[in-house]
Coordinates of C-alpha atoms and ligand atoms in Angstrom, one line a residue:
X5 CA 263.3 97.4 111.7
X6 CA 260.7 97.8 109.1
X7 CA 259.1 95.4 107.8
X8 CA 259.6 93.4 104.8
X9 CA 257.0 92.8 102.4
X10 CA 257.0 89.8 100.4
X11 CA 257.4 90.2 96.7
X12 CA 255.3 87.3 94.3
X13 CA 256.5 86.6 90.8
X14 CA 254.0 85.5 88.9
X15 CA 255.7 83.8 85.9
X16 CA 253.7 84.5 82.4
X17 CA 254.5 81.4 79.9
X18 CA 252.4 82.4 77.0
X19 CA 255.4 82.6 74.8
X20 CA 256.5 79.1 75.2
X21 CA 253.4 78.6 73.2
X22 CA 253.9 80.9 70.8
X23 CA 257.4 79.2 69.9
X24 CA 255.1 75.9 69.6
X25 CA 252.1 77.7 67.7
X26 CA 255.2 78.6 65.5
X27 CA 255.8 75.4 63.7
X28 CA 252.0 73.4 65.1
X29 CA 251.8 70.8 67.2
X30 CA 253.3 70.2 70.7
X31 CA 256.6 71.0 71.8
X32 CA 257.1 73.1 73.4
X33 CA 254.7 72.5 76.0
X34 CA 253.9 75.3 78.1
X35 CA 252.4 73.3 80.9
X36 CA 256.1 71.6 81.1
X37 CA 257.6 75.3 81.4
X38 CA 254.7 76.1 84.7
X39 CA 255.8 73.1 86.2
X40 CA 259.3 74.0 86.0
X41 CA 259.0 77.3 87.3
X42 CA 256.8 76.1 90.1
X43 CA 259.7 74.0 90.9
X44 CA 262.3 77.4 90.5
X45 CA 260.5 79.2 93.3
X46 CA 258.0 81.2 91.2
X47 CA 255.0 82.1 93.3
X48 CA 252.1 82.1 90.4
X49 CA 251.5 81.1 86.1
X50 CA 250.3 83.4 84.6
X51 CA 248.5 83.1 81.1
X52 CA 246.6 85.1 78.2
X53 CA 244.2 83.2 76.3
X54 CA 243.6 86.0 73.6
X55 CA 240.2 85.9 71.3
X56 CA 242.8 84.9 68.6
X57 CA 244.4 82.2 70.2
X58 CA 247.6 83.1 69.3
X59 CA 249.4 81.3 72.0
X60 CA 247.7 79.8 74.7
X61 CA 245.3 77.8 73.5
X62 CA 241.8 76.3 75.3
X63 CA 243.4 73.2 75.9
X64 CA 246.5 74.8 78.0
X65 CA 244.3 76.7 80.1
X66 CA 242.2 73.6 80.6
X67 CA 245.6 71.7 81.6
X68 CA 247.2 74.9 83.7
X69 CA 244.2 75.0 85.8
X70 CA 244.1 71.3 86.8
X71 CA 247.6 70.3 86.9
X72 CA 250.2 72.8 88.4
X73 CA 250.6 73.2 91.6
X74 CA 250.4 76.9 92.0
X75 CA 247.7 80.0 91.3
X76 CA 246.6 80.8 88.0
X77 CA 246.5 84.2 87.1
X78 CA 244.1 84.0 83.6
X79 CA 244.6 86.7 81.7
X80 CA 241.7 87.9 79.4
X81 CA 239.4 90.1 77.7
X82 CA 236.0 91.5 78.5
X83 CA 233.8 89.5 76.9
X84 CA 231.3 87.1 77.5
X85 CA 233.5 84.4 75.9
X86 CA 236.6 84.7 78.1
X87 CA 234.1 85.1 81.2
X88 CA 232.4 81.3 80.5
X89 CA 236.2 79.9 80.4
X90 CA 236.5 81.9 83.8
X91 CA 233.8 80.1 85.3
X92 CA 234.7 76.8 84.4
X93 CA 238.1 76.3 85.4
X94 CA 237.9 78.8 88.0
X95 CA 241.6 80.3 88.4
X96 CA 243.0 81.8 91.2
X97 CA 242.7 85.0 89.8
X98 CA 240.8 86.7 86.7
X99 CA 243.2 89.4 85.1
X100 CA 241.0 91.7 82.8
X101 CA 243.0 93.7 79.9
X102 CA 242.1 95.3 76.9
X103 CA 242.7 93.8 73.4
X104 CA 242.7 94.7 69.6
X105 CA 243.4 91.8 67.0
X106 CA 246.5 94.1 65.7
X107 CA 248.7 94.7 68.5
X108 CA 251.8 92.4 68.9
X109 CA 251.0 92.8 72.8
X110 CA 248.9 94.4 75.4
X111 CA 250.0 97.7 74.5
X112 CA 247.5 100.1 77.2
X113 CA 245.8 99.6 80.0
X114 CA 242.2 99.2 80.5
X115 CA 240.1 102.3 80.1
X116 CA 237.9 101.3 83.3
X117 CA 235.9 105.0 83.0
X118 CA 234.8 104.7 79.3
X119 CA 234.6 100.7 79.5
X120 CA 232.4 100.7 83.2
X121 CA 229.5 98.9 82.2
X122 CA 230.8 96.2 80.4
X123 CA 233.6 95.8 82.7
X124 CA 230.8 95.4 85.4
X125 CA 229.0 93.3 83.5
X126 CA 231.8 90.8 82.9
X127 CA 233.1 90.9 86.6
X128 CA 230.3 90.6 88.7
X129 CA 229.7 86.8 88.1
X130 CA 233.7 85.9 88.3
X131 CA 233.8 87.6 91.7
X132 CA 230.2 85.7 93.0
X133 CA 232.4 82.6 92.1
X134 CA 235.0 83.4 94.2
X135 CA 237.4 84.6 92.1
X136 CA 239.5 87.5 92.6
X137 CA 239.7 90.2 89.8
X138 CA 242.7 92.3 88.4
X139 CA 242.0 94.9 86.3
X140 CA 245.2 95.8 84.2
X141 CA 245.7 99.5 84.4
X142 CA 247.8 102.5 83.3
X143 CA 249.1 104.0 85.9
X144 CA 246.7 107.3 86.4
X145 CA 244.9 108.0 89.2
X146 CA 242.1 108.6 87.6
X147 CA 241.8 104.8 86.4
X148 CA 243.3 103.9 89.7
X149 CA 239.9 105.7 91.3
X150 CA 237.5 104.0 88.6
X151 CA 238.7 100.7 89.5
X152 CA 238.7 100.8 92.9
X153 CA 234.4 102.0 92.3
X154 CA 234.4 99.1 89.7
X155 CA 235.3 97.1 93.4
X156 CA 237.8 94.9 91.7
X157 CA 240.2 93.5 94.2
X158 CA 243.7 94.2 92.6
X159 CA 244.9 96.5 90.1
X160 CA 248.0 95.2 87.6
X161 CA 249.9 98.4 86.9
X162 CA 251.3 98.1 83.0
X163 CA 254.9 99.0 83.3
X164 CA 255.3 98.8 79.4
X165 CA 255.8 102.7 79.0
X166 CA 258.2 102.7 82.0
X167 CA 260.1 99.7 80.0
X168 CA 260.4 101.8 76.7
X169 CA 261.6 104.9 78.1
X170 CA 264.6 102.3 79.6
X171 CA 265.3 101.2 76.3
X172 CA 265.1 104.1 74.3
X173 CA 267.4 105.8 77.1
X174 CA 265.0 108.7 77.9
X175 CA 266.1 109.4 81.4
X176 CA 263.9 112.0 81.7
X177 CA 260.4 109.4 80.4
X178 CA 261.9 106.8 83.0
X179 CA 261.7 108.9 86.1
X180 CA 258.7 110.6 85.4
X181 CA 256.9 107.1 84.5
X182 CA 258.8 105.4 87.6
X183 CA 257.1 108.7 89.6
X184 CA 253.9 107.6 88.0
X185 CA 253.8 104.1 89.0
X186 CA 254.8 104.9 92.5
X187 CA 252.1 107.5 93.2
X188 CA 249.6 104.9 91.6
X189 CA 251.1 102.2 93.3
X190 CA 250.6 104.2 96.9
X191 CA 247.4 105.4 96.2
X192 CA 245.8 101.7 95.1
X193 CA 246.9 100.6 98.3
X194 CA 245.5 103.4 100.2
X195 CA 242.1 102.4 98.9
X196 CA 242.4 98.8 100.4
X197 CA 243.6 97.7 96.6
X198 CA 246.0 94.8 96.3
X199 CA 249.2 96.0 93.8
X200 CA 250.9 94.3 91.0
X201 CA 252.8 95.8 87.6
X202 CA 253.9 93.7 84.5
X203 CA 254.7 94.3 81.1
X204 CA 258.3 94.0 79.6
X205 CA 260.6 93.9 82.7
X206 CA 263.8 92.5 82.3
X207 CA 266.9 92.5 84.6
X208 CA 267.6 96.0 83.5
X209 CA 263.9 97.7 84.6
X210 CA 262.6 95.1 87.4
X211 CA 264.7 96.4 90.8
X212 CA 263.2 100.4 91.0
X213 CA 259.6 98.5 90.6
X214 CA 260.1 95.7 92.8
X215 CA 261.5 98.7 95.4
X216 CA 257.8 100.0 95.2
X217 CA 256.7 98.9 99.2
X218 CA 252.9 98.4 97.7
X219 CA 253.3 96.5 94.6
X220 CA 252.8 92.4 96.0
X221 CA 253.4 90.9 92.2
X222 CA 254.8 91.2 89.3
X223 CA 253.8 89.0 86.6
X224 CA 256.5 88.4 83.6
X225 CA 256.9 86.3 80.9
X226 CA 258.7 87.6 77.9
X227 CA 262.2 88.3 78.7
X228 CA 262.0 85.3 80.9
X229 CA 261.5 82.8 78.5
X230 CA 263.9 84.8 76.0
X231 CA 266.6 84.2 78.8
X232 CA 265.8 80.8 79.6
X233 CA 267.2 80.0 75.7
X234 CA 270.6 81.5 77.5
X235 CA 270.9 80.2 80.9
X236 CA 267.5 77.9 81.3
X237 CA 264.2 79.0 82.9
X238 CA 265.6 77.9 86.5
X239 CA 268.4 80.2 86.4
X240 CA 266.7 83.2 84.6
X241 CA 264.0 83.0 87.4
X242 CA 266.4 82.7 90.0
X243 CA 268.1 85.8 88.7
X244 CA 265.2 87.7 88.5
X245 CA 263.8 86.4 91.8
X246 CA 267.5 87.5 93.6
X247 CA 267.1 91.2 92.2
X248 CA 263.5 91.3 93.4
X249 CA 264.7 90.5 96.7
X250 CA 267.9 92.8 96.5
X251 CA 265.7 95.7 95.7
X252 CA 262.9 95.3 98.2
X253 CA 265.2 94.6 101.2
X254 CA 267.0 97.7 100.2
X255 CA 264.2 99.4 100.2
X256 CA 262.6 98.4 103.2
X257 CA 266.0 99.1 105.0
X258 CA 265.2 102.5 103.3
X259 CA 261.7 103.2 104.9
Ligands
PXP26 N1 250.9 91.3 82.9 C1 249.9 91.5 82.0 C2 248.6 91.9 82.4 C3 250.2 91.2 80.6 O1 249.3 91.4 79.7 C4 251.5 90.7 80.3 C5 251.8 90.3 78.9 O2 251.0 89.2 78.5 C6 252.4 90.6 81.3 C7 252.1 90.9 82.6 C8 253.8 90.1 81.1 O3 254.4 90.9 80.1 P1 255.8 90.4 79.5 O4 255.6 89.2 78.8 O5 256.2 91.6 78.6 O6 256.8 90.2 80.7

């Protein structure tokens, strides 16, 4: 029998505070939505505190790292800035990803060859804290290599081109991007890396990803809080946790 690998969901509520940031003050409060999805099962919060502060805010990363129950998975830039508010709440995990005032969302993954020094510059003190570092990454082997010199802990594999090609119906984009994300996925792992991917899964896109044996996490938030205005947060995590599991058994009973 093979083994069965445990799949985390790391639930990303940044967009609970973007509905709040939408009309000022408090409500919704996104520390309300961690603590119910701590209570649905998920595994992790994860959240982006961007330069711009366009969701979360200081004051929710200050409250997400003191009062839920569960790992925080801090999403932020390389800069000095995010790397202070690193060291002061000291999350579970530091998740580095590029960003440019413009973009609607994290729309690449890092460039860790081009970016190396600052990227080492920025790391080296979170990891003498103790915390572990993600780098988010495009699936290329060539950033897969760079990261692994960088001697970050786990790579986050950006699944947002996989996702497009889904919704634009490119059959042809999807496999060879699904391809992609499994030979990065195997060869992370083979360097000692831990695995996750994020970026736009929904129902529709999560199952072939989760079916990847040596991705550990995925991390989503949009189409999870979009769904929760359906059926709640409880049951869209629920549903998305249930196809997790349905496609990793599968594919362990496939190995
Ligand atoms: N992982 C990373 C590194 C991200 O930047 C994001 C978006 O903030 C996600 C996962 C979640 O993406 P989505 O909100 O599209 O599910």
């Amino acid at each position: 029998m093979p083994k069965f690998e445990k799949l985390r969901l790391g639930v990303n509520i940044d967009h609970v505070a973007t509905i709040r940031n939408a009309r000022g003050g408090g409500l919704p409060d996104p520390v309300r939505a961690a603590e119910l999805a701590a209570q649905a099962g998920a595994d992790g919060i994860t959240a982006h505190l961007r330069e711009d502060r366009r969701h979360i805010s200081d004051n929710d990363i200050e409250r997400l790292a003191n009062n839920i129950g569960l790992p925080l998975n801090f999403e932020m830039a390389a800069t000095e800035e995010m790397q202070s508010i690193a060291l002061r709440h000291r999350p579970n995990a530091c998740c580095l990803v590029p960003e440019k005032r413009q973009e609607v969302t994290t729309e690449g993954g890092l460039d860790v060859i081009g970016g190396r020094d600052n990227l080492q510059k920025i790391i080296a003190p979170i990891k003498d804290a103790g915390i572990r570092v993600s780098l988010f990454i495009d699936p290329e082997a060539a950033q897969v290599e760079a990261a692994h010199a960088l001697g970050t802990d786990i790579i986050e594999m950006h699944t947002g081109t996989y996702c497009h090609a889904h919704a634009d119906g490119d059959q042809a984009a999807f496999d060879a991007e699904l391809l992609r994300l499994q030979q990065a996925a195997a060869q992370a792992s083979g360097l000692g890396l831990e695995v996750h991917a994020g970026h736009g899964l929904s129902f529709g896109t999560v199952s072939p990803i989760a079916a990847i044996n040596a991705v550990v996490e995925l991390n989503i938030g949009h189409f999870l809080i979009g769904e929760a205005i359906f059926v709640g947060l409880e049951g869209a995590i629920a549903q998305m946790r249930g196809l997790m599991l349905d496609a990793r058994r599968n594919a362990s009973s496939d190995a």
